[in-house]
Structure formats: structure tokens, C-alpha cells
mmCIF file of C-alpha atoms in Angstrom:
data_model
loop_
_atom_site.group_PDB
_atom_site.id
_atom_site.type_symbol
_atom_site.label_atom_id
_atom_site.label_comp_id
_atom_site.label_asym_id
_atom_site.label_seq_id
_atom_site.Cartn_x
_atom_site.Cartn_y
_atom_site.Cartn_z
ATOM 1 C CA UNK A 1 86.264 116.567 127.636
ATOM 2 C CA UNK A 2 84.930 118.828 124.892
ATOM 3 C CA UNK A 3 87.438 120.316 121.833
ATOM 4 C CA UNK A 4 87.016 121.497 118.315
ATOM 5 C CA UNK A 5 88.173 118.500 116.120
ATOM 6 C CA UNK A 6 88.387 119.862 112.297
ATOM 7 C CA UNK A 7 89.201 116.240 111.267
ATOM 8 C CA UNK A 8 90.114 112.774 112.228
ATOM 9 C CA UNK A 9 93.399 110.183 111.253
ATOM 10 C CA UNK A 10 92.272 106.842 111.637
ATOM 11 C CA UNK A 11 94.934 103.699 112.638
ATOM 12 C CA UNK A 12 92.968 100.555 110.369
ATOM 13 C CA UNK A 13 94.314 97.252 111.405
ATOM 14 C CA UNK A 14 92.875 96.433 114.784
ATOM 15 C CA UNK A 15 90.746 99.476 115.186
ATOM 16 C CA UNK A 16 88.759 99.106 112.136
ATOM 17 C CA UNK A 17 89.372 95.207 112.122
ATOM 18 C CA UNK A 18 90.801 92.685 113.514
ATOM 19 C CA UNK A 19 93.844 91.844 111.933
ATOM 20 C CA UNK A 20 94.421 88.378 112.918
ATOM 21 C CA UNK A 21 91.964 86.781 110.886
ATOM 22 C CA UNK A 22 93.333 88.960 107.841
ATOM 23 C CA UNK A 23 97.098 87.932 107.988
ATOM 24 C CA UNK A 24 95.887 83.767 108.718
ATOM 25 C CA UNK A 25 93.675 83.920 105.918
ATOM 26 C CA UNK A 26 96.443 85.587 103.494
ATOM 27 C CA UNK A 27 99.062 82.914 104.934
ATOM 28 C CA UNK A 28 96.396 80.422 103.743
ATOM 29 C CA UNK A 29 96.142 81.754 100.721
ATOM 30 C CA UNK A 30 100.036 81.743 99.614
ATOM 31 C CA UNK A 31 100.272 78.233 101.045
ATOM 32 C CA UNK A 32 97.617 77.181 98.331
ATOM 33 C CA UNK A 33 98.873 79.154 95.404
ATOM 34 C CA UNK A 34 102.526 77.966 96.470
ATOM 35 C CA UNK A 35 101.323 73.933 96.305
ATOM 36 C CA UNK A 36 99.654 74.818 92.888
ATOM 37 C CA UNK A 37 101.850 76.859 91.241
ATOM 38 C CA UNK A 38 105.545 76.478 92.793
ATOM 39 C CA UNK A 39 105.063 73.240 95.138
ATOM 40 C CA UNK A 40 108.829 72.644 96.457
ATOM 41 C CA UNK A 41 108.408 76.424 97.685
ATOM 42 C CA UNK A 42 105.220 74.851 99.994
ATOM 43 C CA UNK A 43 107.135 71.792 101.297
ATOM 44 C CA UNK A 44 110.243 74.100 101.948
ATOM 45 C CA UNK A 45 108.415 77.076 103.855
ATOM 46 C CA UNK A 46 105.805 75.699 105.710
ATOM 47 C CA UNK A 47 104.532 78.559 108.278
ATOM 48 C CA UNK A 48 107.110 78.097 111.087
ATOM 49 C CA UNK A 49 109.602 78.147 108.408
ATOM 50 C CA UNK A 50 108.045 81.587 107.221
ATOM 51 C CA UNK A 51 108.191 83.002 110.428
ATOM 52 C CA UNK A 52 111.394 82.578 111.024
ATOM 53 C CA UNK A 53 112.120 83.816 107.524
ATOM 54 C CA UNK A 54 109.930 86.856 108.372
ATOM 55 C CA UNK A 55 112.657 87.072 111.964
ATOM 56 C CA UNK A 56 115.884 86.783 109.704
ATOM 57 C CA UNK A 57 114.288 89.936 107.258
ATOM 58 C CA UNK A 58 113.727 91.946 110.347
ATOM 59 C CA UNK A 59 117.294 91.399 111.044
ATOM 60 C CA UNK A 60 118.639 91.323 107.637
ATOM 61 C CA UNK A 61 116.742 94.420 105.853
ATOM 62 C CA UNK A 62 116.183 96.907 109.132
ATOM 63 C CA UNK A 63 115.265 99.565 106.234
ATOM 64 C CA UNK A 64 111.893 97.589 105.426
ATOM 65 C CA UNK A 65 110.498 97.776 108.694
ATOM 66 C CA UNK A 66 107.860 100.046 107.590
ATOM 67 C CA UNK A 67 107.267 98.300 104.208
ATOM 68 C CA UNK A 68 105.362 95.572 104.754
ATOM 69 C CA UNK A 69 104.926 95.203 101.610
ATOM 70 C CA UNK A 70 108.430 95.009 100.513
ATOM 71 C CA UNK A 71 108.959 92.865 103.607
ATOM 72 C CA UNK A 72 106.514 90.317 101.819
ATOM 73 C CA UNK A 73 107.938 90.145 98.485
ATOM 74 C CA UNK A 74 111.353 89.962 99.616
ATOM 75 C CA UNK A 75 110.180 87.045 101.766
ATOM 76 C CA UNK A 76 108.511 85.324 98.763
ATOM 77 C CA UNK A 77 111.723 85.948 96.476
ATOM 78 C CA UNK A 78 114.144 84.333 99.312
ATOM 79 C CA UNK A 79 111.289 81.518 99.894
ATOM 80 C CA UNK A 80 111.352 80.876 95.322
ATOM 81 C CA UNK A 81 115.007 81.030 95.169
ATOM 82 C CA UNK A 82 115.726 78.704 98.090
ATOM 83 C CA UNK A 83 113.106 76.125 96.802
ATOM 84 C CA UNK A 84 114.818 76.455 92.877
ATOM 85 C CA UNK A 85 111.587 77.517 91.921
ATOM 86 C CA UNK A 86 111.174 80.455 89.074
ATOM 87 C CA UNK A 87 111.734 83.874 91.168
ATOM 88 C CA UNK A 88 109.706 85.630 88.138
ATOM 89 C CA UNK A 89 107.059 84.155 89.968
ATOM 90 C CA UNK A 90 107.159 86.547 93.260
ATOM 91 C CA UNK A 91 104.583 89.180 91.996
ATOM 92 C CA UNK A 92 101.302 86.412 91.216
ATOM 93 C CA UNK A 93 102.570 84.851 94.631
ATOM 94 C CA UNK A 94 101.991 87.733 96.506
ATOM 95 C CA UNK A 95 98.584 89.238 94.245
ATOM 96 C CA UNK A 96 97.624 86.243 95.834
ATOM 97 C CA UNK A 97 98.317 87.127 99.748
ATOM 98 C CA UNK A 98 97.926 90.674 99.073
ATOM 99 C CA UNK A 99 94.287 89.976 97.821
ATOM 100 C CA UNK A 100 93.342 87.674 101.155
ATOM 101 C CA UNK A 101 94.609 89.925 103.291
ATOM 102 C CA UNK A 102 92.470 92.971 101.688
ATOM 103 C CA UNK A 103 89.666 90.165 102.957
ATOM 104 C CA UNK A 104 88.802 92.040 106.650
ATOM 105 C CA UNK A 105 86.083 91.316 109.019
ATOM 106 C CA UNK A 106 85.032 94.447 109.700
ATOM 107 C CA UNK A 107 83.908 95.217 113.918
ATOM 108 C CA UNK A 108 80.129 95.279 113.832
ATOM 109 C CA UNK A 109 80.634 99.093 114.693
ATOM 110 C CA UNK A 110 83.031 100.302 112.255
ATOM 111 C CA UNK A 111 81.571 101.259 109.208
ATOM 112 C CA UNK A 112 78.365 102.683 110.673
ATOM 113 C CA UNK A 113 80.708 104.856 113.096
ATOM 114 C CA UNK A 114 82.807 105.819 109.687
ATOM 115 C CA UNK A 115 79.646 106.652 107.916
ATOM 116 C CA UNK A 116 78.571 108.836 110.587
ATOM 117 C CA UNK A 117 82.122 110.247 111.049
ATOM 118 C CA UNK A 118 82.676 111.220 107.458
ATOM 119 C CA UNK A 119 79.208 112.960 107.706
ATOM 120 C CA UNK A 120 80.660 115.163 109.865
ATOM 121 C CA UNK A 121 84.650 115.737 109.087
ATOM 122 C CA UNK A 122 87.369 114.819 107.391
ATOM 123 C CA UNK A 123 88.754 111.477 107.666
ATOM 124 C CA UNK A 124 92.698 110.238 106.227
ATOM 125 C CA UNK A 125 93.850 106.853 107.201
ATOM 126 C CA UNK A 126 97.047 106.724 108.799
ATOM 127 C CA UNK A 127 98.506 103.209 108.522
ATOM 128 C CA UNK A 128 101.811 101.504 109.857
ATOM 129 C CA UNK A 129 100.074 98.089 107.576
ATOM 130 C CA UNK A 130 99.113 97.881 103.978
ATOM 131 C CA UNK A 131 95.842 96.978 103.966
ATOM 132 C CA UNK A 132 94.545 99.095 100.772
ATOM 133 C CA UNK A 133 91.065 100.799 101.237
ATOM 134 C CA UNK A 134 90.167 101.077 97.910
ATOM 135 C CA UNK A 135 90.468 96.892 97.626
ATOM 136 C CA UNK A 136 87.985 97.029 101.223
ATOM 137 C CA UNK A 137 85.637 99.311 99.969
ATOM 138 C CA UNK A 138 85.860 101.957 101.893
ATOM 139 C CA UNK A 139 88.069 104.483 100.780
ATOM 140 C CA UNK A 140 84.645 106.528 99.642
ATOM 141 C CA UNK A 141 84.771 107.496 103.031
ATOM 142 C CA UNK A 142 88.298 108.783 103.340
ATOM 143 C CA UNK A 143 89.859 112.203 101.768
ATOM 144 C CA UNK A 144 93.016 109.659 101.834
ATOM 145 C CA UNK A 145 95.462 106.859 102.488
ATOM 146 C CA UNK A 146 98.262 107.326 104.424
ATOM 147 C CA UNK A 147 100.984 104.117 104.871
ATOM 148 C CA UNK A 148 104.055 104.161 106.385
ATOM 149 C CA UNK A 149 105.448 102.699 102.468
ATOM 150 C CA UNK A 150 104.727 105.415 101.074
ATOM 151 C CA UNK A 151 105.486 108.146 103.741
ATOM 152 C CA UNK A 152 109.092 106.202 104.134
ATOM 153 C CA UNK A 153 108.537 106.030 108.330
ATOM 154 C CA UNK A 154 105.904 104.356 110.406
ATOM 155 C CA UNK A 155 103.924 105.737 113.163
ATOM 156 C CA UNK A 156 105.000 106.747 116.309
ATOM 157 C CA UNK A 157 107.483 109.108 113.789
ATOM 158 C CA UNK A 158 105.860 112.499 114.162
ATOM 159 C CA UNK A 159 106.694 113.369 110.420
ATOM 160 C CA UNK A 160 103.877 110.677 109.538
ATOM 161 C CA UNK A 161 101.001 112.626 111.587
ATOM 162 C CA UNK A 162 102.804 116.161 110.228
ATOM 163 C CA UNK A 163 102.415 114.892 106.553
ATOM 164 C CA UNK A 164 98.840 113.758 107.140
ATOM 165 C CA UNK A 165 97.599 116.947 108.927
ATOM 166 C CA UNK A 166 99.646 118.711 106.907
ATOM 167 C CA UNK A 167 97.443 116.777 103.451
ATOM 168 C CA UNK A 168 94.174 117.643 105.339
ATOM 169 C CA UNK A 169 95.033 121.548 105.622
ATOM 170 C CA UNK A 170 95.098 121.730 109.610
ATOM 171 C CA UNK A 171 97.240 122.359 112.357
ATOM 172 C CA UNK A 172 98.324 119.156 114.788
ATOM 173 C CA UNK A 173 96.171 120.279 117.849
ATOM 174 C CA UNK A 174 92.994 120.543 115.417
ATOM 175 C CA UNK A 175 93.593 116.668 114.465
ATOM 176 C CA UNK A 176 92.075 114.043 116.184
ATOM 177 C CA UNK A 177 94.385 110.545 115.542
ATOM 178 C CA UNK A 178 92.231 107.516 116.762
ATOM 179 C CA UNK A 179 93.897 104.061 117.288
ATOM 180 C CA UNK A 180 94.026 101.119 119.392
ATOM 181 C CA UNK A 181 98.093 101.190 119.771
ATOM 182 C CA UNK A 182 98.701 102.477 123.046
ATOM 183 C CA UNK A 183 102.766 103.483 121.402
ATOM 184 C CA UNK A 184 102.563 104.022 117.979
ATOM 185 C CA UNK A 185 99.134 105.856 117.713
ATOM 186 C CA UNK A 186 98.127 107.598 120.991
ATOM 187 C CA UNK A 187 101.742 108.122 122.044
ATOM 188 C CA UNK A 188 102.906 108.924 118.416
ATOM 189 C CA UNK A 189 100.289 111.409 117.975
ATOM 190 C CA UNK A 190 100.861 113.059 121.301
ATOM 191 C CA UNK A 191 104.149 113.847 120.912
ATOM 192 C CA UNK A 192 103.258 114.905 116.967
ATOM 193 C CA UNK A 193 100.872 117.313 118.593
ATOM 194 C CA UNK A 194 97.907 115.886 117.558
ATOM 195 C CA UNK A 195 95.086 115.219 119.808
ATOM 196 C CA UNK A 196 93.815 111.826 120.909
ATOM 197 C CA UNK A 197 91.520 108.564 121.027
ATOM 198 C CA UNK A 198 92.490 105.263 122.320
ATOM 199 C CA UNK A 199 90.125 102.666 121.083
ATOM 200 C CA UNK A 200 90.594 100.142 123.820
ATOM 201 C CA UNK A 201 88.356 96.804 122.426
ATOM 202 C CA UNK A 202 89.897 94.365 124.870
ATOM 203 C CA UNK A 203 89.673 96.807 127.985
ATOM 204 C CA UNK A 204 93.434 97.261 128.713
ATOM 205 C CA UNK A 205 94.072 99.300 131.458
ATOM 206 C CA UNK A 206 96.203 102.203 130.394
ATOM 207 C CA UNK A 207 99.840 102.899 131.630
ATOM 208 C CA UNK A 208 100.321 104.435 134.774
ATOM 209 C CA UNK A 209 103.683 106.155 133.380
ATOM 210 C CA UNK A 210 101.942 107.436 130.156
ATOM 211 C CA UNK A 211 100.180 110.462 130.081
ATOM 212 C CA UNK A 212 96.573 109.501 129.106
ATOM 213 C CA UNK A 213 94.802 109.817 125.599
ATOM 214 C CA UNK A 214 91.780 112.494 125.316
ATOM 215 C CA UNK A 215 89.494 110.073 124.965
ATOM 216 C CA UNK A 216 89.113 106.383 125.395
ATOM 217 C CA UNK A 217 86.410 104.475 123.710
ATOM 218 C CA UNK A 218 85.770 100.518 123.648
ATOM 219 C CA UNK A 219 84.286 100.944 120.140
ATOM 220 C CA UNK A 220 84.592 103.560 116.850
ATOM 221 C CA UNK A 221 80.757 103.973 117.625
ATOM 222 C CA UNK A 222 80.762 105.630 120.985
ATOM 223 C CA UNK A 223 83.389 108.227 119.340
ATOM 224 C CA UNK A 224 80.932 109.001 116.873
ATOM 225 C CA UNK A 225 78.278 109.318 119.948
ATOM 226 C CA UNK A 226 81.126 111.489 121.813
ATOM 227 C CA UNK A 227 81.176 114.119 118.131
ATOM 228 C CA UNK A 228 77.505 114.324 118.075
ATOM 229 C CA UNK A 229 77.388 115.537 121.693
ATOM 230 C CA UNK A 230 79.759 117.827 121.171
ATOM 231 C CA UNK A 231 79.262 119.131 117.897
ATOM 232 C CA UNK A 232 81.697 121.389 115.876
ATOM 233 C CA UNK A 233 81.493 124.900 114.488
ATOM 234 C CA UNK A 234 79.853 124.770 110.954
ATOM 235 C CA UNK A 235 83.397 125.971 109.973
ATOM 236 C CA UNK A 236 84.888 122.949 111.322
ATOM 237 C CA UNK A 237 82.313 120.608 109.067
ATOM 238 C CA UNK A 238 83.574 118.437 106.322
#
């Protein structure tokens, strides 16, 4: 399938990297600055205990759903109070999870496929998570950062895809969105308008009841084959 792409939304977590490791490595990380700086915390939240915590805020506070980081704070207040430790303490406890989970693995692909991406078009990240780019290292390669924080809705809202196309100077159809979410990126962006790419790592067979992405990919790499085999107008070019 060939179409003029003037530029490209990227989803991060899981298409860029994975984001298991990321969110393990951040617990690990509050679990040690909790024993050293606010121990009765870490023997009264131990990780079950913080994900059921994490169950009771999605039920409690409905209107952070797309703030994960005011999920996390408001976890680490409830988890200082509880314990009778110093709540003043909730921004150095989560500096300290924020800055493990800014810690990614990158795929072996991604950042040569961004690199030869940004060569060619504009890229904006487009983020339901709040991983920060600048922290990663790569928001050189990025006209801009899009979360669903800031925006005040997470993807699959359409006014998330609007704002970013709308930040890039393009219509919907001339937007490529690229993500490994089958709902809340290729479904999102379909019904934004936008057009297409599910990158499908694990080889998931798409739904039979969906109407199918543009393009499917098992890596970012092979999209950057698919743009230099069709390449854009020069007006089209970053």
C-alpha cells in the first residue's frame, strides 16, 4: 500500500521499548529508597500491597487515569501517610522511580529506524505513559512530546491525535500514528482520521471484527524500509 505520509506520531512504551523491564526496575528502585529513607513505608507496601493500592486509585481517583504520573504520587502519599512516615517526603520518593523508569532497553531496531525516520519527516510522540524523552535521550529526534498528562485524555480519544496533528501543521489523513496497541493506537487513530501502523513484535494475529491497520510491521525498522520504498514528495520532507 503506497500513501503520502507528511509525518509520523509515534506510541513509546512497547513500540520503542519494552516496558516491563522499565516499570520492575522503577518498583525496585522505590523499594530501596523506601528501606533507606522511610523504612515502615517498605515493610507496609511491599509490591502486592502496591498493587492493590495502585487497584483502589483506579477506583478511587477515575480522573487520573491518564496521569500516570499523578497516579504515582498519589500512591506514594497514601503509601507515607499510612506508614506515619513524613508525607513531605513524596516528591524524592518518586525522583527516585521516575528516574528508573526513564531507564529503557531500547529494541535493537528502534533508534536506527528513528534516526532514519526523522531523516525523512516529522516525528511527535504520542504517549498514554510518562516516560520523558528528553531523560532517554532521544527527544533530538522528535519535533515533540505528546502525553496524555498534559493533553488531559489518553489515546484512543481522538482530541489527542487532533492536538498532535494539529502541533505538526497537517491534516489527520496526512499523519501516520504507529503503535503496537491494537485499541488505543491503531483503533484510536482510525477513528481520529489518521492513518496507520501496527507494530506487531509478538506476532498477534489481528481482529477479525476490526478493520485492519495500513500497515503492519514486526519491527520500527521495516517501516523505515516500507518509507524508503515509497518515498515522499520533496514537499512532504522534514
Amino acid at each position: 500500500m503506497h500513501f503520502p505520509v507528511r509525518a509520523i506520531t509515534l506510541d513509546l512504551d512497547d513500540t520503542l521499548w519494552p516496558i516491563a523491564p522499565a516499570i520492575v526496575r522503577a518498583e525496585d528502585a522505590l523499594d530501596d529508597w523506601l528501606r533507606r529513607h522511610a523504612p515502615r513505608a517498605a515493610t507496609r507496601w511491599p509490591p502486592d500491597a502496591r498493587r492493590r493500592l495502585r487497584a483502589r486509585c483506579d477506583e478511587e481517583r477515575p480522573h487520573l487515569a491518564h496521569d500516570m504520573t499523578g497516579q504515582r504520587r498519589w500512591m506514594i502519599e497514601r503509601m507515607l501517610a499510612d506508614a506515619g512516615e513524613d508525607t513531605a517526603l513524596v516528591q524524592a520518593a518518586y525522583d527516585a522511580y521516575f528516574a528508573a523508569r526513564c531507564e529503557v532497553e531500547h529494541y535493537d531496531d528502534s533508534v536506527p529506524a528513528l534516526e532514519r525516520l526523522a531523516a525523512r519527516v516529522p516525528l511527535a510522540a504520542l504517549s498514554n505513559g510518562n516516560a520523558c524523552l528528553r531523560t532517554i535521550g532521544l527527544m533530538h529526534l522528535f519535533r515533540f512530546q505528546l502525553g496524555a498528562r498534559e493533553h488531559g485524555a489518553a489515546k484512543p480519544d481522538a482530541g489527542i491525535f487532533h492536538a498532535a496533528c494539529a502541533r505538526l501543521g497537517f491534516a489527520p489523513g496526512e499523519v501516520l500514528h504507529v503503535g503496537d496497541d491494537i485499541r488505543t493506537d491503531v483503533e484510536g487513530a482510525q477513528r481520529a482520521g489518521l492513518r496507520t501502523a501496527w507494530i506487531n513484535r509478538g506476532g498477534a494475529r489481528w481482529p477479525r471484527t476490526m478493520p485492519p491497520p495500513d500497515l503492519e510491521f514486526t519491527t520500527l525498522a521495516a517501516l523505515a524500509d516500507w518509507l524508503d520504498a515509497n518515498p515522499q514528495p520533496e514537499s512532504m520532507s522534514a
